XYZ file of C-alpha atoms in Angstrom:
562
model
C 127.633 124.067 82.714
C 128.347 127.296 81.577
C 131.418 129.522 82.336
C 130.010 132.805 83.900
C 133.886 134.896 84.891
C 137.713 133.965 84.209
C 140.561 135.755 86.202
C 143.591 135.538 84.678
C 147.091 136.440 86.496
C 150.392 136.439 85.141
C 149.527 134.148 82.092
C 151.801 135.842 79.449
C 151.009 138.963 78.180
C 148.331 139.462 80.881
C 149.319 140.630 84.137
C 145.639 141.059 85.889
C 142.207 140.127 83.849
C 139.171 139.605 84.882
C 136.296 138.659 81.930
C 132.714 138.050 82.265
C 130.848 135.788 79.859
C 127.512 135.267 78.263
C 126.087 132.288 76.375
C 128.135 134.239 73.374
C 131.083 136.408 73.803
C 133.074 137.534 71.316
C 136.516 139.078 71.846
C 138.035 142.166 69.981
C 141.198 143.718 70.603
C 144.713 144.435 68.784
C 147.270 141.647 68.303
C 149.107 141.022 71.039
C 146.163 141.970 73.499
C 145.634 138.379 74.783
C 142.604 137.204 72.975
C 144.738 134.101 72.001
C 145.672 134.141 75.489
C 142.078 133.699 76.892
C 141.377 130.626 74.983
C 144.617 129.000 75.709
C 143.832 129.849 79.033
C 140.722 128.190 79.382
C 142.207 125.244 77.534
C 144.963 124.719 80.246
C 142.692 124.716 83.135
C 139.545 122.234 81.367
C 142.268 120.351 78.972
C 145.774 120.401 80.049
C 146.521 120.599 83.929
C 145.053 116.804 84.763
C 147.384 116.333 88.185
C 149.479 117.635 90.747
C 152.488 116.135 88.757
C 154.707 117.861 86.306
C 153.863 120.763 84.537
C 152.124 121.823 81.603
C 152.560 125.248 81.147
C 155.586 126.581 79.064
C 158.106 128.662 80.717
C 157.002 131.288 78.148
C 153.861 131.472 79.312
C 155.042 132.671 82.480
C 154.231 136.817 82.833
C 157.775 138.693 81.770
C 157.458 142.295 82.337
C 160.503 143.221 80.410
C 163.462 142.107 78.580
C 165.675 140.770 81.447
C 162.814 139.105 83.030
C 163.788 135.443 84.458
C 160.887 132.781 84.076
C 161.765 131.225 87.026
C 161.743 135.137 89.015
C 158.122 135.093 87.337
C 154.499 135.749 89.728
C 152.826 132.505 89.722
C 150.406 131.804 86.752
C 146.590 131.688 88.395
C 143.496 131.042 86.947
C 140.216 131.284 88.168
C 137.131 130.166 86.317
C 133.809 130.277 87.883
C 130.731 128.472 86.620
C 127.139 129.765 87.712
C 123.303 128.672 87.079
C 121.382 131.227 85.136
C 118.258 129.880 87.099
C 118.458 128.033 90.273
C 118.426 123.827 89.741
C 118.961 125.008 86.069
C 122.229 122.197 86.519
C 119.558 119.301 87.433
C 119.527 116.982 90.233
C 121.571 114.338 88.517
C 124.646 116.718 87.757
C 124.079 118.649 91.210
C 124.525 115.435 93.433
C 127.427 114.429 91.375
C 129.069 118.115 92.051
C 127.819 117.789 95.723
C 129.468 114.020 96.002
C 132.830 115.005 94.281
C 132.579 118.120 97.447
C 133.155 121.206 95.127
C 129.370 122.085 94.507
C 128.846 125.750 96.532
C 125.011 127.325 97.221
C 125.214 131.112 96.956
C 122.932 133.257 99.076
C 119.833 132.971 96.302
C 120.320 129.353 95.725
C 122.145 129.430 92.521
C 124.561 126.418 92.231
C 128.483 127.361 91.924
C 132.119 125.736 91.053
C 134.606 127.486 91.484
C 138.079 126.267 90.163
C 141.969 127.848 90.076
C 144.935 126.125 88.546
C 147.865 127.708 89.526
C 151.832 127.285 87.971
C 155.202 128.286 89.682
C 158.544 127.632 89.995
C 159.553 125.464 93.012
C 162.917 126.539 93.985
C 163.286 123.606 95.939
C 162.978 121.248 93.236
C 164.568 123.946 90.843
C 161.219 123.414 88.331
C 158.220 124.044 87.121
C 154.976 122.778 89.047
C 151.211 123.371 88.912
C 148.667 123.162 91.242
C 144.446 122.944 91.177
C 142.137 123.564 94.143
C 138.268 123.920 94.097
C 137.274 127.289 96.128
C 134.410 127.984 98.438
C 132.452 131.146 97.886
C 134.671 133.547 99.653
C 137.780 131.960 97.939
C 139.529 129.806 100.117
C 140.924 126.447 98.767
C 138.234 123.376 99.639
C 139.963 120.775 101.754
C 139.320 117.181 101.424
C 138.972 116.533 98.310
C 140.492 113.571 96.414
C 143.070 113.737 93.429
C 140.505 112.527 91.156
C 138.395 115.496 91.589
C 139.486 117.263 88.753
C 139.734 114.500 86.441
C 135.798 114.073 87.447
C 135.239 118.038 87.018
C 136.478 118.000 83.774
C 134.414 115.360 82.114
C 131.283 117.329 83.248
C 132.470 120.103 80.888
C 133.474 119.962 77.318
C 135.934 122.144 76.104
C 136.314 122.902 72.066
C 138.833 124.860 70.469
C 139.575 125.369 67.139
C 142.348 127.609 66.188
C 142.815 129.822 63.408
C 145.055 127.903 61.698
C 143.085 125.330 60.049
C 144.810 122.749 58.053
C 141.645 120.339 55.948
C 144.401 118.023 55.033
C 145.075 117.136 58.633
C 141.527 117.596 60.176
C 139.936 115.462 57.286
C 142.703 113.252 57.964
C 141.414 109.199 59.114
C 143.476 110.676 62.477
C 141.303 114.211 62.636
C 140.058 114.386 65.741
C 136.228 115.661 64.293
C 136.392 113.571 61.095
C 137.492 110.101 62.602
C 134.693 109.685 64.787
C 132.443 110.275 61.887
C 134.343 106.921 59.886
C 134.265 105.093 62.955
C 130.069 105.647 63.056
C 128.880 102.144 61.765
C 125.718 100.868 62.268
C 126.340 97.613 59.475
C 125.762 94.024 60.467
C 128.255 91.173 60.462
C 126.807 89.750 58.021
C 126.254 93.303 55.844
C 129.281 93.874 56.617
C 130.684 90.574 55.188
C 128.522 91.014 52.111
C 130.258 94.212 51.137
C 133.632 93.225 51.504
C 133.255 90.549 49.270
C 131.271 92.929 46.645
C 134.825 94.729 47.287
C 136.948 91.484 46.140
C 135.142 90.600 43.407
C 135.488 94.546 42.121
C 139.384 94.352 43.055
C 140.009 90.948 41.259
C 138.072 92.183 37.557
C 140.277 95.469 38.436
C 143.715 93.199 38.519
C 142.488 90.741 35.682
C 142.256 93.896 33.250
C 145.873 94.874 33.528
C 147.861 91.910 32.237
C 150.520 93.993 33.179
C 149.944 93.076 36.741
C 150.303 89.135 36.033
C 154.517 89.568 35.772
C 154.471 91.679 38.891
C 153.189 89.032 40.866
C 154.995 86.202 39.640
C 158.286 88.407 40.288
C 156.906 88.713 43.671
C 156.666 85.891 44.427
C 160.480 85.205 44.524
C 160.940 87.425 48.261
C 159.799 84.315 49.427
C 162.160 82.013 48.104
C 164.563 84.102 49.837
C 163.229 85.653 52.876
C 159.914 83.234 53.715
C 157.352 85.676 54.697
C 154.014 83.055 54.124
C 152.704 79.715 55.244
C 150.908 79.673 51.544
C 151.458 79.950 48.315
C 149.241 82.843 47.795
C 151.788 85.299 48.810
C 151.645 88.658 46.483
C 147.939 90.171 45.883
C 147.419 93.102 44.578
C 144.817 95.490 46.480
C 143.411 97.931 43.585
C 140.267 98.416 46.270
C 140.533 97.945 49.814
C 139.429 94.271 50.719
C 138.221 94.980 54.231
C 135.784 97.981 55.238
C 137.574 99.615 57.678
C 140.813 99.955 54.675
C 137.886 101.854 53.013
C 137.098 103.879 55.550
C 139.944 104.870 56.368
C 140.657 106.261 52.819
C 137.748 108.124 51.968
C 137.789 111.833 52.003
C 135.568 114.508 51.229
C 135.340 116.545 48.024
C 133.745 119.537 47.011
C 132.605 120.557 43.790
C 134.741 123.842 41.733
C 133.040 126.445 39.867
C 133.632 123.855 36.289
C 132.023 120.957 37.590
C 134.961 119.337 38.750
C 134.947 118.190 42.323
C 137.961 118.471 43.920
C 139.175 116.853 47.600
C 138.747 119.627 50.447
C 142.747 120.040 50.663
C 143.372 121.035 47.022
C 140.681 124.102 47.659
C 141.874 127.046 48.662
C 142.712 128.553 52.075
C 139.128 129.982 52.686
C 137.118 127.001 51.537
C 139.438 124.912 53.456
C 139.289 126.564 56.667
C 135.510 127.110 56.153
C 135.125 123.348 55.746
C 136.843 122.016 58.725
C 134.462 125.380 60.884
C 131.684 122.706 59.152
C 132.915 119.381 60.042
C 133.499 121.034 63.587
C 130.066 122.581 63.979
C 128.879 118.597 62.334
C 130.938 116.966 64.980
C 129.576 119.222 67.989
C 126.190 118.306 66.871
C 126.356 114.793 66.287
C 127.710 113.828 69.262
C 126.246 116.747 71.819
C 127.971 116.337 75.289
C 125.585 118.525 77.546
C 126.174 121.927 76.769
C 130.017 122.352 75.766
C 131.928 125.975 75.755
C 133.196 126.248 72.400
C 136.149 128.320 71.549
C 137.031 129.557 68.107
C 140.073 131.623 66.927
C 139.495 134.010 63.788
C 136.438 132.044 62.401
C 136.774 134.377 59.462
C 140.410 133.349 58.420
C 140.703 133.546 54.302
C 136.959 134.662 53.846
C 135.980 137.032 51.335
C 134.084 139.756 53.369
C 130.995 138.873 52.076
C 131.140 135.651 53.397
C 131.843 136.652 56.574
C 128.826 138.194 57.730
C 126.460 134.797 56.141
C 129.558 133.398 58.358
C 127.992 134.652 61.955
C 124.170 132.720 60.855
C 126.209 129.518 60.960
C 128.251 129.677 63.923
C 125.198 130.838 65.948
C 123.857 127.425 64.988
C 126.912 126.232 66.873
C 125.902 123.852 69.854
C 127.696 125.281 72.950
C 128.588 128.214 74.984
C 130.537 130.181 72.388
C 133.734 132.148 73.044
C 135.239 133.838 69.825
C 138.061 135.965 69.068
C 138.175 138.014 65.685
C 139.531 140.891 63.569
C 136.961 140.847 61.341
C 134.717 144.164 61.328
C 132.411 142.370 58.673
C 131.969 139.437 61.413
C 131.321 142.127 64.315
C 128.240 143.884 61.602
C 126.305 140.913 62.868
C 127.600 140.055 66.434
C 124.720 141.125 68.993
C 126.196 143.947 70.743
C 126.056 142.481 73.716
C 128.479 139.822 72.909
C 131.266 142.083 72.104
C 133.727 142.394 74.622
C 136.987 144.284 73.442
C 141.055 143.887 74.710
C 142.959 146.512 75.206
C 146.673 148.245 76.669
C 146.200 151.244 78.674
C 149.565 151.744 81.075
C 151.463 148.620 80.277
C 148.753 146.160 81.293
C 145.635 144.363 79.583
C 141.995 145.341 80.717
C 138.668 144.345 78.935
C 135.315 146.411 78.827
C 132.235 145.123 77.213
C 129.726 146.609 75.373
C 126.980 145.922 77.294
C 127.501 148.320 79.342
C 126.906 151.339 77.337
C 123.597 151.691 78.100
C 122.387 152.674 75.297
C 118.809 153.418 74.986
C 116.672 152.398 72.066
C 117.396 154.852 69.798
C 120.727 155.171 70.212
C 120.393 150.842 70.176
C 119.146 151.782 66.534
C 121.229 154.286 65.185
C 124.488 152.509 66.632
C 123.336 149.044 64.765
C 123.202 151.268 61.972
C 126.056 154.023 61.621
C 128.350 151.389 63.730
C 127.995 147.757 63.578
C 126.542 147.022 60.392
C 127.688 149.971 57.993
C 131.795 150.469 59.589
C 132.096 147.421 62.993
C 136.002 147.722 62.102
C 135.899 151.137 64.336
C 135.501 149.382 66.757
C 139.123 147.702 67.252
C 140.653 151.500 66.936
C 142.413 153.057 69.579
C 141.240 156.653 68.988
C 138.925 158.470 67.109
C 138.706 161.785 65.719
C 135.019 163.132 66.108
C 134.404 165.503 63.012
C 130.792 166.276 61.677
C 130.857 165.338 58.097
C 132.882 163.902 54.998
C 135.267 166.756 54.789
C 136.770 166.454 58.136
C 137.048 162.583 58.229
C 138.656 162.768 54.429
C 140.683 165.423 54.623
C 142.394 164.771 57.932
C 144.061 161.334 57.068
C 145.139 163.303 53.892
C 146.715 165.808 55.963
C 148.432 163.601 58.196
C 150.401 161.698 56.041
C 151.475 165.413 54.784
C 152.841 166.031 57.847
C 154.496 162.411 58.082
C 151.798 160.114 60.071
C 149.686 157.476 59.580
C 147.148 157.373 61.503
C 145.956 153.546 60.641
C 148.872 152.390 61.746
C 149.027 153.875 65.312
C 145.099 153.074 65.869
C 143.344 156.724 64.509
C 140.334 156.466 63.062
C 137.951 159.269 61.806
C 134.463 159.068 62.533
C 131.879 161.512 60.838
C 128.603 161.759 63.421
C 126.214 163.985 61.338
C 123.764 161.221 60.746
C 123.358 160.590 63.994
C 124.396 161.835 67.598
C 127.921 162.480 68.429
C 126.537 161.558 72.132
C 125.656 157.877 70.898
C 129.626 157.748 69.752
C 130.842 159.367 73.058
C 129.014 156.876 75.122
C 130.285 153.753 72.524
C 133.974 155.003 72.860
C 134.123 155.227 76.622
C 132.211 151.921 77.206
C 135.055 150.100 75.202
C 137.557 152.966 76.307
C 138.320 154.103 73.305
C 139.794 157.337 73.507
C 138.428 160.416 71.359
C 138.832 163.958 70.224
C 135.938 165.874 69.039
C 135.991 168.295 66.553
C 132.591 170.454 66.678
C 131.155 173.234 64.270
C 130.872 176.767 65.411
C 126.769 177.094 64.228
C 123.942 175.914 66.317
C 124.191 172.673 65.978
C 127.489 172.472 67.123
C 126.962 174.266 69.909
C 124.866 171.256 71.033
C 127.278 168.801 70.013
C 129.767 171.076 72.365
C 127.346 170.322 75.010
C 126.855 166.497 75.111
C 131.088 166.605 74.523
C 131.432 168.666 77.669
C 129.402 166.468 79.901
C 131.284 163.407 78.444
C 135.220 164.617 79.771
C 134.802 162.967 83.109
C 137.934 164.714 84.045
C 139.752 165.209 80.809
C 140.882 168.511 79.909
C 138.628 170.035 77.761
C 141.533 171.907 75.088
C 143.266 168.566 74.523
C 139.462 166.930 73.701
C 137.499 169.367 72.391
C 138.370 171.462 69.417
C 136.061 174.428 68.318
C 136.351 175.535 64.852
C 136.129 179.612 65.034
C 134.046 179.869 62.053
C 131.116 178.546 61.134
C 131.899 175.071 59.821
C 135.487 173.228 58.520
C 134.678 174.522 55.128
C 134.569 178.178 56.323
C 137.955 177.927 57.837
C 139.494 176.024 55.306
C 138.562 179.367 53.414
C 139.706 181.638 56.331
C 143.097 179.616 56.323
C 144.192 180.365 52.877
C 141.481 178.040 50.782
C 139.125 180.255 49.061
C 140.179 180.180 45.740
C 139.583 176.309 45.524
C 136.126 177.171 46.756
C 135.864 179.753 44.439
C 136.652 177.043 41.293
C 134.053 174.959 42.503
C 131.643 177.781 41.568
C 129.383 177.366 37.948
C 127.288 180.268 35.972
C 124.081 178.716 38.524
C 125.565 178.671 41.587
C 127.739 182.045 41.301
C 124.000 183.991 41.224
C 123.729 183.108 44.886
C 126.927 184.439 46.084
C 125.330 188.208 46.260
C 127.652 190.060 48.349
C 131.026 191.511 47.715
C 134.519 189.637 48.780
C 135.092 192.007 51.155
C 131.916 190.865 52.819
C 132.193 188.780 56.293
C 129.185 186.735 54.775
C 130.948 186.231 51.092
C 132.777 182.721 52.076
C 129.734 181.720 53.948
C 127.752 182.399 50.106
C 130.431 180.873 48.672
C 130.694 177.200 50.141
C 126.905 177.020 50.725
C 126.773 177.662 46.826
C 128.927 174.577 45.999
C 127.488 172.345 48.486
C 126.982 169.362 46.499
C 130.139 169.447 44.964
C 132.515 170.633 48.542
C 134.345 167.301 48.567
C 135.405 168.243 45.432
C 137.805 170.531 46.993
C 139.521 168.431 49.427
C 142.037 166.885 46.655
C 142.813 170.558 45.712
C 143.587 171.955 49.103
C 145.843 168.850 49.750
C 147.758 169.431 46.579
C 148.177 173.109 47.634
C 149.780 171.907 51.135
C 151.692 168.709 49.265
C 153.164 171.201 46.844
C 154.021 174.079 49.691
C 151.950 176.862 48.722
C 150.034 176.606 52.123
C 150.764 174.926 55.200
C 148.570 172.561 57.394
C 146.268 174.943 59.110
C 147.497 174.919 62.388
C 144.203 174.234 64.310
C 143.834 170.259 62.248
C 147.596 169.720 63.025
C 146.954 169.995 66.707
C 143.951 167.398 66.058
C 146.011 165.302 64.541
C 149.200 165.092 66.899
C 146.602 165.218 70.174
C 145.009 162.212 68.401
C 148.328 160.427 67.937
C 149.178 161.601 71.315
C 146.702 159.260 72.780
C 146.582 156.902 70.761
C 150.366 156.169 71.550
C 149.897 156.440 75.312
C 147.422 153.391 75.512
């Protein structure tokens, strides 16, 4: 059964959610922008809440909308998960008359079968506590009635939830106690009398083990001597010494994985380091789902990438999509998203105090622009993707020179979300229609030739509403180069010139077409100038030109509203 929509209400940090999912769905966003809080979420309602009785949500995950907020003054926590055929009888007959039996199975209109469930939690002033609460709802959402406490007990063993957090500690997972690596020791398919055979193969190792350390003899006899004082044996044979575990299961439950280290050396999976170890127990999780398959489980995974070198994060994506399971993943990783199907990104985000989600699959995005954003986006720079603004420009010099110049002025613009995005190899309209899909917010900063008079036209039909000065920003000249020379810049320009290129600056200074000669001659070499012009500002002998300062404050501008 596969979970098709989740509506989250006051469940921490997340006020009013609603999420849609596929077969994968993969979950970007900012900390703090409940990703964590989705997969805890589901966890509660398949996992967690088994009864009526008690409670099993923390009073801090109870929504607090500010700092003198009371957990017990707190909206009730509700969740809603719906699960939905794909196909009609795509659940079976078998599963379908259990559902129907149990009373929560619902028919829609085209025959697709549907379960709806909602676990709620509030505070009972009555019993001055915590409770929860579960119902089953009919199609219109109203709570089922006659339905027996064991309901959800029987609910939740038709769906298997997984979830593997991003803190991923071998030592414990591999541990006899792990809850993926002790089913694997407890897999035997050995005979009695196999099984008798090898454990006295085992004895007859331990005892030529003990008779080689003579050492061993006194310890025993010493030994011995507990039960002179405190009897603790019927028999004389009272102190052995167990160099080997006598009995198969001792074995078992001692052996451990290694892996081997770039000398030869193999080492157990706990002395690696924090990337091979968290990589490992991904393995022995991914082993585990697909040794012991339970229909088709929803899988959730927290920061898959944790402690990966980058280039190990995109072969990363090949083996989680070999993952049994409906998958539900939550990264940072912009390496990871390079080879997420767009379709499976759905991205977290603030806008007015509360958390919203858009997905990518609604863009739209036609074929080519399919192409080009697989391209310029997702494989060569996914990491714009998490930003909270970006600054439209056409080529290098705008989207190097405009960080530069904003840290001048006192701003980062990484840290508050700003990222510059250079279009010319593409189609400012592809990044347009990206950014508002995820709602992203942008600011575009066009040319003044003919080309940028068409990228002016694809940004004014894109400002559904917005006003177009705080959005759109026209350079007067020509191109940013131009006006970097009209604002003071020339000269840098000028330096960039050589014996060749000076022959094709033909007219005089005092020409309107002599800076236009001028950066067209030097070309190739025009991001040479950038670290020039920001040592002129960094030193004072020419300010910020005004027109890239208001870029950059309208950029941080938004950015901070979200």
């Amino acid at each position: 059964m596969k979970l098709r929509h989740l509506q989250i209400e006051n469940f921490r940090g997340l006020r009013s959610l609603q999420l849609e999912f596929g077969d994968t769905t993969v979950l970007i966003g900012e900390n703090n922008t409940g990703k964590t809080a989705v997969l805890d979420a589901l966890k509660f309602a398949l996992r967690e809440v088994r009864s009526r009785k008690g409670c099993a949500f923390d009073v801090y995950d109870f929504h607090l909308p500010n700092a003198s907020a009371e957990p017990s003054a707190a909206p009730p926590i509700r969740l809603r998960l719906t699960f939905k055929e794909d196909q009609p009888g795509e659940w079976g007959d078998e599963r379908t008359g259990r559902l129907s039996r149990a009373k929560v199975l619902q028919v829609d209109a085209d025959g697709f079968s549907v379960v709806i469930l909602e676990v709620t939690g509030q505070f009972d002033p009555v019993t001055n506590d915590f409770t929860q609460d579960w119902n089953f709802l009919n199609l219109e959402g109203q709570p089922l009635s006659n339905l027996t406490d064991s309901v959800l007990g029987q609910f939740q063993n038709e769906v298997s939830y997984y979830y593997l957090a991003a803190l991923r500690d071998a030592t414990r997972q591999f541990d006899a106690k792990g809850a993926f690596w002790r089913p694997f020791l407890k897999e035997s398919k050995l005979t009695p009398d196999k099984q008798k055979e090898i454990e006295v193969m085992l004895t007859e190792v331990n005892d030529l083990i003990v008779a080689s350390h003579d050492s061993f003899s006194k310890v025993i006899i010493h030994l011995q001597d507990v039960n002179r004082v405190v009897p603790i044996a019927a028999t004389t044979d009272v102190v052995s010494i167990d160099a080997v575990p006598g009995r198969l299961f001792e074995i078992l439950a001692k052996a451990q994985v290694s892996l081997g280290t770039g000398t030869g050396a193999k080492l157990p999976v706990g002395r690696h380091g924090e990337g091979t170890q968290s990589l490992a127990v991904l393995m022995l999780f991914k082993a585990f789902l697909q040794t012991w398959p339970q229909g088709t489980p929803i899988v959730a995974l927290e920061e898959p990438e944790a402690h990966l070198h980058p280039s190990a994060v995109r072969t990363l994506w090949h083996l989680i999509e070999d993952i049994p399971g409906q998958k539900i993943i939550s990264t940072h990783s912009g390496d990871l998203l390079a080879e997420v199907p767009p379709e499976a990104v759905t991205r977290l985000y603030c806008k007015n105090g509360s958390i919203s989600s858009r997905h990518l699959a609604q863009a739209g995005l036609e074929e080519k622009q399919l192409r080009q954003f697989n391209f310029h986006i997702r494989h060569a720079r996914g990491e714009l993707l998490f930003a909270r603004c970006w600054i439209l420009g056409e080529g290098e010099t705008e989207v190097t020179l405009i960080p530069e110049l904003a840290r001048i002025l006192g701003k980062d613009l990484e840290r508050v979300g700003v990222r510059c995005v250079a279009h010319r190899q593409s189609d400012i309209g592809l990044y347009l229609k990206v950014a508002d899909c995820l709602d992203i917010n942008w600011i575009a900063v066009c040319d003044n030739d003919q080309q940028g008079t068409k990228d002016q036209k694809k940004v004014r039909s894109a400002l559904n509403g917005r006003v177009e000065t705080d959005a759109l920003f026209v350079l007067p000249e020509s191109d940013i180069e131009q006006h970097l020379c009209a604002m003071g810049f020339g000269s840098v320009y000028e330096s960039l010139l050589s014996t060749d290129t000076q022959a094709n600056v033909t007219v005089a200074k005092s020409d309107p077409m002599y800076w236009d000669q001028v950066t067209k001659a030097v070309h190739r070499h025009k991001t040479a100038a950038i670290p020039k012009i920001v040592e002129l500002i960094r030193t004072g002998k020419i300010a910020v030109p005004s027109l890239l300062e208001r870029i950059i404050k309208e950029a941080i501008k938004l950015s901070e509203g979200v």
